[in-house]
Coordinates of C-alpha atoms and ligand atoms in Angstrom, one line a residue:
M1 CA 16.1 -5.8 41.1
S2 CA 17.5 -3.4 44.2
E3 CA 15.1 -0.8 46.0
P4 CA 15.0 2.7 44.8
K5 CA 16.8 5.4 46.8
L6 CA 15.7 8.5 48.4
E7 CA 18.5 10.4 45.3
D8 CA 17.2 8.3 42.5
I9 CA 13.2 8.9 43.3
V10 CA 13.7 12.9 44.1
S11 CA 15.6 13.2 41.0
L12 CA 13.0 11.3 38.6
A13 CA 10.5 13.9 39.9
K14 CA 12.4 17.3 40.0
R15 CA 13.8 15.9 36.3
R16 CA 10.2 14.9 35.2
G17 CA 8.2 17.6 36.5
F18 CA 7.0 15.6 39.1
I19 CA 7.8 17.9 42.8
F20 CA 10.3 20.9 43.0
P21 CA 11.4 22.5 45.9
G22 CA 9.1 25.3 47.0
S23 CA 10.0 28.5 45.5
D24 CA 12.7 27.0 43.7
V25 CA 13.6 30.1 41.9
Y26 CA 14.6 31.8 45.5
G27 CA 16.6 29.0 46.5
G28 CA 13.8 27.5 48.3
L29 CA 11.7 27.8 51.6
S30 CA 12.9 24.9 53.9
G31 CA 9.9 21.9 54.2
T32 CA 8.0 23.4 51.6
W33 CA 7.8 21.6 48.2
D34 CA 5.8 23.4 44.6
Y35 CA 4.0 19.9 42.4
G36 CA 5.1 20.1 38.4
P37 CA 2.3 19.1 36.3
L38 CA 2.6 15.7 36.7
G39 CA 3.3 15.9 40.3
V40 CA -0.4 17.7 40.5
Q41 CA -1.9 15.3 38.3
L42 CA -0.7 12.2 40.3
K43 CA -1.4 13.9 43.5
R44 CA -5.1 15.1 42.3
N45 CA -5.5 11.0 41.4
I46 CA -4.6 10.2 44.8
M47 CA -7.3 12.1 46.5
Q48 CA -9.8 11.3 44.1
L49 CA -9.9 8.1 44.5
W50 CA -9.3 7.9 48.3
W51 CA -12.7 10.1 47.9
K52 CA -14.3 7.9 45.7
M53 CA -13.1 4.4 48.0
F54 CA -14.0 6.5 51.3
V55 CA -16.9 8.7 50.5
D56 CA -18.9 7.9 47.1
D57 CA -18.6 4.7 47.3
R58 CA -20.4 4.2 50.8
D59 CA -23.3 4.4 52.3
D60 CA -21.6 5.7 55.5
M61 CA -19.7 8.8 54.6
L62 CA -20.6 12.3 54.7
G63 CA -17.9 15.6 53.5
V64 CA -17.0 19.1 54.4
D65 CA -14.1 21.3 53.9
A66 CA -13.8 23.8 56.4
A67 CA -11.8 26.7 56.7
I68 CA -8.1 26.3 57.4
I69 CA -7.9 29.3 60.2
M70 CA -10.3 28.7 62.7
N71 CA -11.0 30.4 66.4
P72 CA -8.0 30.0 68.5
K73 CA -10.3 28.7 70.9
V74 CA -10.8 25.3 68.8
W75 CA -6.7 24.6 69.4
K76 CA -7.0 25.6 72.5
A77 CA -10.1 23.3 73.8
S78 CA -8.7 20.5 71.5
G79 CA -5.4 20.2 73.5
H80 CA -3.0 21.6 70.7
V81 CA -2.2 25.6 72.2
D82 CA -0.6 23.7 75.6
T83 CA 0.5 20.4 73.8
F84 CA 1.3 20.3 70.6
T85 CA 4.7 20.1 70.3
D86 CA 8.0 18.7 69.9
P87 CA 11.1 18.6 72.1
L88 CA 13.8 20.7 70.8
T89 CA 17.5 21.3 71.5
E90 CA 19.6 24.0 70.1
C91 CA 23.7 23.9 69.4
T92 CA 25.7 26.8 71.0
N93 CA 27.8 26.1 68.9
C94 CA 26.2 26.7 65.2
G95 CA 22.8 27.5 66.2
A96 CA 21.8 24.6 64.7
R97 CA 17.9 23.4 66.0
H98 CA 17.6 20.0 66.1
R99 CA 14.3 17.6 66.9
V100 CA 15.8 15.9 70.7
D101 CA 14.1 12.9 69.9
K102 CA 15.6 12.0 66.2
L103 CA 18.8 12.1 67.6
P104 CA 20.3 8.8 68.7
D105 CA 23.2 10.2 71.7
F106 CA 19.4 11.1 73.3
I107 CA 18.0 8.2 72.2
E108 CA 20.2 5.8 73.9
R109 CA 21.5 7.6 76.9
G110 CA 18.0 9.9 77.2
T111 CA 19.8 12.9 78.0
F112 CA 22.3 14.8 76.6
D113 CA 26.1 15.3 77.9
A114 CA 29.7 16.0 77.5
Q115 CA 29.7 13.4 74.5
S116 CA 26.5 14.6 72.8
V117 CA 27.5 15.8 69.2
C118 CA 25.7 18.3 67.3
P119 CA 25.2 16.6 63.6
T120 CA 25.4 19.7 61.9
C121 CA 28.7 21.2 63.4
G122 CA 30.2 17.7 64.9
K123 CA 31.4 19.6 68.1
K124 CA 30.5 17.8 71.6
G125 CA 28.9 19.1 75.0
V126 CA 27.2 22.2 72.9
L127 CA 23.6 20.9 72.4
S128 CA 21.4 22.7 74.7
E129 CA 18.8 21.2 77.9
P130 CA 15.6 20.6 75.6
R131 CA 12.9 22.3 75.2
Q132 CA 9.1 22.0 74.4
F133 CA 8.0 23.9 70.9
N134 CA 4.6 24.5 69.1
M135 CA 4.4 23.6 66.2
M136 CA 1.5 25.2 65.4
F137 CA 1.9 28.6 62.6
K138 CA 0.7 31.7 64.0
T139 CA -0.8 34.3 62.0
N140 CA -2.7 37.4 63.1
V141 CA -6.3 37.9 61.6
G142 CA -7.2 41.5 60.3
P143 CA -5.3 44.7 60.5
V144 CA -4.4 44.9 64.6
D145 CA -1.3 42.8 65.7
D146 CA -2.1 41.7 69.0
E147 CA -3.0 39.2 71.3
N148 CA -6.4 39.5 70.4
S149 CA -6.1 38.6 66.4
L150 CA -3.8 35.7 67.4
A151 CA -5.0 32.6 64.5
Y152 CA -3.2 29.5 63.8
L153 CA -2.8 27.6 60.5
R154 CA -4.5 24.4 61.2
P155 CA -2.2 22.0 61.9
E156 CA -4.3 18.9 61.5
T157 CA -7.7 18.8 58.9
A158 CA -9.2 16.5 62.3
Q159 CA -10.6 20.0 63.9
G160 CA -13.1 21.2 60.9
I161 CA -14.8 17.9 61.6
F162 CA -15.4 18.3 65.0
T163 CA -16.4 21.6 65.2
N164 CA -18.7 20.6 62.3
F165 CA -20.3 17.6 63.8
K166 CA -23.2 19.2 64.8
N167 CA -24.1 21.2 61.7
V168 CA -23.8 18.0 60.1
V169 CA -26.2 16.0 62.6
D170 CA -28.5 18.6 62.1
T171 CA -28.8 19.1 58.4
S172 CA -28.1 15.6 57.1
Y173 CA -28.9 13.5 60.0
P174 CA -26.9 9.9 59.6
D175 CA -27.2 7.1 61.4
V176 CA -24.8 6.2 63.9
P177 CA -22.3 5.0 62.9
F178 CA -21.7 7.4 60.2
G179 CA -18.0 9.1 59.2
I180 CA -16.8 12.7 58.1
A181 CA -14.7 12.8 55.6
Q182 CA -12.0 16.0 55.0
Q183 CA -9.2 16.7 52.6
G184 CA -7.3 20.0 52.7
K185 CA -3.7 22.0 53.8
A186 CA -2.2 21.4 57.2
F187 CA 0.5 23.1 58.4
R188 CA 3.1 22.2 61.3
N189 CA 6.2 24.1 61.6
E190 CA 8.4 20.8 61.7
I191 CA 11.9 21.4 64.0
S192 CA 13.8 19.2 61.2
P193 CA 11.8 19.1 58.0
R194 CA 13.3 16.5 55.9
D195 CA 13.8 13.5 53.9
F196 CA 12.3 15.1 50.3
V197 CA 8.5 15.8 51.1
F198 CA 8.0 13.3 54.3
R199 CA 8.4 15.9 56.7
S200 CA 7.2 19.0 55.0
R201 CA 6.2 22.1 56.6
E202 CA 2.9 22.4 54.5
F203 CA 1.4 19.2 53.7
E204 CA -2.4 17.8 52.6
Q205 CA -4.1 15.2 55.0
M206 CA -7.1 13.1 54.0
E207 CA -8.9 12.4 57.6
I208 CA -12.0 10.6 58.5
E209 CA -13.9 11.1 62.1
Y210 CA -15.9 7.9 62.7
F211 CA -18.8 8.4 64.4
V212 CA -19.2 5.1 66.5
H213 CA -21.3 4.1 69.9
P214 CA -19.3 3.8 73.1
E215 CA -19.9 0.3 73.0
Q216 CA -18.4 -0.2 69.2
W217 CA -15.3 1.5 68.9
E218 CA -13.4 -2.1 68.7
T219 CA -15.2 -3.6 65.7
A220 CA -14.8 -0.4 64.0
F221 CA -11.2 0.1 64.7
E222 CA -10.9 -3.2 62.9
E223 CA -13.2 -2.5 60.3
W224 CA -10.8 0.4 59.4
V225 CA -7.7 -1.7 60.2
K226 CA -8.9 -3.9 56.7
R227 CA -10.0 -0.8 54.6
I228 CA -6.9 1.0 55.0
H229 CA -5.1 -2.4 53.9
E230 CA -7.8 -2.2 50.7
W231 CA -6.2 1.1 50.3
C232 CA -2.7 0.6 50.7
K233 CA -3.3 -2.4 47.8
A234 CA -4.7 0.4 45.4
L235 CA -1.6 2.3 45.9
G236 CA 0.0 -0.5 44.4
L237 CA 2.0 -1.0 48.2
P238 CA 3.1 -4.5 48.1
D239 CA 1.9 -5.9 51.6
D240 CA 5.3 -6.8 52.5
M241 CA 6.2 -3.3 52.7
V242 CA 3.0 -2.3 54.3
H243 CA 3.5 -3.2 58.4
E244 CA 1.6 -2.0 61.4
L245 CA 2.8 -0.8 64.4
E246 CA 0.7 -1.1 68.0
V247 CA 2.2 2.4 69.2
P248 CA 2.6 2.6 72.8
E249 CA 0.5 4.3 74.9
A250 CA 3.7 6.5 76.4
D251 CA 4.0 7.1 72.3
R252 CA 0.6 8.1 71.6
A253 CA -0.9 11.5 71.2
H254 CA -2.7 13.0 73.9
Y255 CA -6.0 12.2 73.1
S256 CA -5.6 9.1 72.1
K257 CA -6.4 5.4 73.7
R258 CA -5.5 3.0 71.0
T259 CA -3.0 3.9 68.1
V260 CA -1.8 2.1 65.1
D261 CA 0.7 3.3 62.9
F262 CA 0.6 1.7 59.2
E263 CA 4.4 2.3 58.6
F264 CA 6.2 1.8 54.7
D265 CA 9.4 0.2 53.8
F266 CA 10.6 3.7 52.2
P267 CA 13.4 4.7 50.9
I268 CA 14.9 6.0 53.8
G269 CA 13.4 3.4 56.5
R270 CA 10.7 2.5 57.7
E271 CA 8.1 4.8 58.7
E272 CA 4.6 6.6 59.4
L273 CA 2.4 6.5 56.3
L274 CA -0.6 6.9 58.0
G275 CA -2.0 6.9 61.4
L276 CA -5.4 4.7 63.0
A277 CA -6.6 6.4 66.2
Y278 CA -9.1 6.0 69.0
R279 CA -9.7 9.4 69.8
T280 CA -12.7 8.2 72.3
D281 CA -15.2 11.2 73.3
F282 CA -12.2 12.9 73.7
D283 CA -12.5 15.6 71.1
L284 CA -16.5 16.0 70.9
M285 CA -16.4 16.6 75.3
N286 CA -13.9 19.4 75.1
I287 CA -16.1 21.3 72.5
Q288 CA -19.5 20.6 74.6
N289 CA -17.4 21.8 77.8
A290 CA -15.7 24.9 76.1
S291 CA -18.4 25.8 74.0
G292 CA -21.5 25.0 76.3
K293 CA -23.4 23.2 73.3
S294 CA -24.5 19.8 73.5
M295 CA -22.7 17.4 71.4
E296 CA -24.9 14.7 72.1
Y297 CA -25.9 12.3 69.2
R298 CA -29.9 11.5 69.2
P299 CA -31.1 7.8 67.7
K300 CA -34.0 8.0 65.8
D301 CA -35.5 5.0 67.8
G302 CA -36.0 6.6 70.7
S303 CA -32.8 4.9 72.4
A304 CA -30.7 7.1 74.7
P305 CA -28.4 10.0 73.8
F306 CA -24.7 9.4 74.2
V307 CA -21.8 11.7 72.8
P308 CA -19.9 9.2 69.6
H309 CA -16.5 8.2 70.3
V310 CA -14.2 8.2 67.6
I311 CA -12.2 6.3 65.3
E312 CA -10.0 8.7 63.1
P313 CA -7.9 7.2 59.8
S314 CA -5.6 10.4 59.2
F315 CA -4.0 10.1 55.8
G316 CA -0.7 12.1 54.3
V317 CA -0.8 12.6 50.9
E318 CA 2.6 13.4 50.5
R319 CA 3.7 10.2 52.5
A320 CA 1.2 8.7 50.5
I321 CA 3.0 10.7 46.7
M322 CA 6.0 9.5 48.4
A323 CA 5.1 5.5 48.8
V324 CA 3.8 5.1 44.9
L325 CA 6.6 6.4 43.7
T326 CA 9.4 4.5 45.8
A327 CA 6.2 1.5 45.3
A328 CA 6.5 2.4 41.8
Y329 CA 9.9 3.0 40.7
T330 CA 11.2 0.3 38.8
E331 CA 14.5 -1.1 36.9
D332 CA 14.5 -3.9 34.3
E333 CA 16.4 -4.4 31.0
V334 CA 15.0 -4.3 27.7
N335 CA 17.2 -5.7 24.8
G336 CA 20.1 -5.3 26.5
E337 CA 19.8 -1.7 28.0
K338 CA 18.8 -0.5 31.4
R339 CA 14.8 1.2 31.6
V340 CA 13.9 3.2 34.1
F341 CA 9.8 2.9 34.6
L342 CA 7.3 3.7 37.0
K343 CA 5.0 1.1 37.6
L344 CA 2.0 3.4 38.4
P345 CA -1.3 1.6 38.6
Y346 CA -3.3 2.6 36.1
D347 CA -6.2 4.9 37.9
L348 CA -3.0 7.3 39.8
A349 CA -0.9 7.3 36.1
P350 CA -0.9 11.8 35.7
I351 CA -1.1 10.4 32.1
K352 CA -2.9 7.6 30.8
V353 CA -1.5 7.6 27.0
A354 CA 0.8 9.2 24.4
V355 CA 0.0 9.1 20.8
C356 CA 3.2 9.2 18.5
P357 CA 3.1 9.8 14.7
L358 CA 6.2 7.9 13.2
A359 CA 7.3 10.6 10.9
K360 CA 6.5 14.3 12.1
N361 CA 7.3 15.6 8.2
K362 CA 4.3 13.2 6.6
P363 CA 1.1 15.5 7.1
E364 CA -1.2 12.9 6.0
L365 CA 0.6 10.9 9.1
V366 CA 0.3 14.0 11.1
A367 CA -3.2 14.4 10.5
K368 CA -3.8 10.8 11.4
A369 CA -2.4 10.6 14.0
R370 CA -4.0 14.0 15.5
E371 CA -7.6 12.5 14.7
V372 CA -6.5 9.8 16.9
Y373 CA -5.3 12.0 19.8
D374 CA -8.2 14.4 19.3
M375 CA -10.4 11.5 20.1
L376 CA -8.4 9.9 22.9
R377 CA -8.3 13.4 24.3
K378 CA -12.1 13.0 25.0
E379 CA -11.8 9.9 27.0
F380 CA -8.5 10.3 28.4
G381 CA -8.3 14.1 29.4
Q382 CA -4.8 14.6 29.3
V383 CA -2.9 12.8 26.3
L384 CA 0.9 13.2 25.0
W385 CA 1.1 14.1 21.8
V386 CA 5.3 13.2 21.1
D387 CA 6.7 13.1 17.7
S388 CA 9.9 14.1 18.7
G389 CA 13.1 12.0 18.6
N390 CA 13.1 7.8 18.0
I391 CA 10.1 5.6 18.5
G392 CA 12.6 3.7 21.1
K393 CA 13.6 6.8 23.2
N394 CA 9.5 7.7 23.6
Y395 CA 9.1 5.3 25.1
R396 CA 11.5 5.6 27.2
K397 CA 10.6 8.9 28.2
M398 CA 6.7 7.4 28.7
D399 CA 8.1 5.0 30.6
E400 CA 9.4 7.4 33.0
I401 CA 6.5 8.8 33.7
G402 CA 4.7 6.1 33.9
V403 CA 2.2 5.9 30.9
P404 CA 0.5 3.3 30.2
Y405 CA 0.5 2.9 26.7
V406 CA 1.7 4.4 24.1
V407 CA -0.2 4.7 20.4
T408 CA 1.8 4.9 17.9
V409 CA 0.3 6.1 14.1
D410 CA 2.4 4.5 11.5
F411 CA 2.5 3.9 7.6
D412 CA 0.2 1.0 7.7
T413 CA -2.0 3.1 9.7
L414 CA -2.9 4.7 6.5
E415 CA -3.2 1.7 4.1
G416 CA -3.3 -2.0 3.4
E417 CA -4.5 -5.0 4.9
Q418 CA -4.1 -2.8 8.3
K419 CA -5.2 0.1 7.8
D420 CA -7.6 2.4 10.6
T421 CA -5.0 -0.1 13.3
V422 CA -2.5 1.2 15.5
T423 CA 0.6 -0.2 18.1
V424 CA -0.5 -0.2 21.0
R425 CA 3.0 -0.4 23.5
H426 CA 2.7 -1.7 26.9
R427 CA 4.8 -0.1 29.7
D428 CA 5.3 -3.2 32.0
T429 CA 5.5 -5.1 29.8
T430 CA 6.7 -3.4 26.3
E431 CA 4.7 -5.8 24.3
Q432 CA 2.9 -4.1 21.4
E433 CA -0.2 -5.6 19.8
R434 CA -2.2 -4.0 16.2
V435 CA -5.6 -2.3 17.5
E436 CA -8.0 -1.0 15.3
I437 CA -8.7 2.4 15.7
T438 CA -12.6 1.8 16.3
N439 CA -11.5 -0.5 19.6
L440 CA -9.0 1.4 21.0
V441 CA -11.3 3.0 24.0
P442 CA -12.1 -0.1 25.7
T443 CA -8.9 -1.6 25.0
L444 CA -6.7 1.2 26.4
N445 CA -10.2 2.0 29.5
R446 CA -8.2 -0.5 32.2
P447 CA -5.7 -2.8 32.3
Ligands
ATP1 P1 5.3 11.8 62.6 O1 5.1 10.8 63.9 O2 6.1 10.8 61.8 O3 5.8 12.9 63.4 P2 2.7 12.2 63.6 O4 2.4 11.3 64.1 O5 2.4 13.1 63.9 O6 3.4 12.2 62.1 P3 0.1 12.4 62.6 O7 -0.3 13.9 63.6 O8 -0.9 11.2 62.8 O9 1.1 12.7 62.0 O10 -0.6 12.7 61.3 C1 -1.3 12.1 60.6 C2 -0.4 11.6 59.2 O11 -0.2 13.1 58.8 C3 0.7 11.2 59.3 O12 0.6 9.7 59.3 C4 1.4 11.8 58.0 O13 0.6 11.1 57.2 C5 0.8 13.1 57.9 N1 1.9 14.1 58.0 C6 1.9 14.6 59.7 N2 3.0 15.6 59.9 C7 3.3 15.3 58.3 C8 4.4 16.3 58.1 N3 5.5 17.2 58.5 N4 4.5 15.8 56.3 C9 4.1 15.2 55.7 N5 3.4 15.1 56.0 C10 2.4 14.5 57.6

């Protein structure tokens, strides 16, 4: 089986209602994407699984949900106003703007010269000297549009955690080490959004700041490396497609003393899926200095107070979705015909089960199928009702959106030896089994 191409994923995502270009009806808006009925479900499943694994199932984690627009002092103190930049070059011929560190010419020679080519118009010697471009989106708070009302859309969720560190400690009294988790939108005015949702201007992050005693950071870091691999497994990502990259000092973010990027073999190549950074006490100290409020933590056993250091696992939802779709996209052959299916882990599948009455013009059969459908809906939330086309076509459609089970209600369900049984067809193996209706829920509950 060959690896899927980006076009395969983008086309399936649009065709089946997972992800559409943002503002599609008006020709789109670069770097924005909208989630359709299946996409929103997949995205929620990923975010809920994350919350379950990293918050609900642990006793050292707490959650917050901070505002997206924060006091601009936050971004001054965090260093984002001064250093959250990417190097930009502009083509003097066609006006296209490019991120310098992604241009092969610049990567090879470290500069632009008469031979450097603009990737958009193809002309040589037209790229301007690089300048730094700040990626934060600006807005104004309140009716007056001036310097004093300037604010930013958050470029990361992390700062909403740091600014609430004291509030959480003073209200929940956690023992160090402990973590604070947050999920939510982040905005970056990327110079060149590209590669489907991989580099978007509006996206979603799931971040944890894990607060430790300064002497404990290395142990905690190694522990998080393991937890991240468990997460990748839960997403159904094969081990050999996930890679750790120790980021050299020159390439690390301004706040990090150690960073490991977890890369994935996306259809666009090996790229960052998520990051793990040791942020030291950089952020809490900046807040302490800028606000004048102590960020010291006082251990309950009376030992010396300290400003905790931080390990930050930072997950991007869009990149997780892209990795999940890449890993799940499978082609095989059934009865001599090519089949495309999404081998999604059960927890992530947007729809767990579909119900098909074998014939839609037989009221008795349809009524029985409705009974089964209503029963399953109570248990599994969204259940698809599929009464069109032939059964083989229905299976293909359900395979393409990753439905793990299709239940068919047929004439044998109504009478005879197999009365009150239905056919359950399994997505991955295409195997079918006969199951009593009373046994359906436990059969379908897990793989
Ligand atoms: P890159 O080097 O690819 O620009 P980054 O190192 O700037 O990414 P971080 O600041 O570490 O990214 O952000 C944490 C995570 O947020 C990333 O690993 C990624 O999953 C996600 N992320 C960051 N920028 C984007 C974006 N523009 N679109 C989608 N996801 C993003």
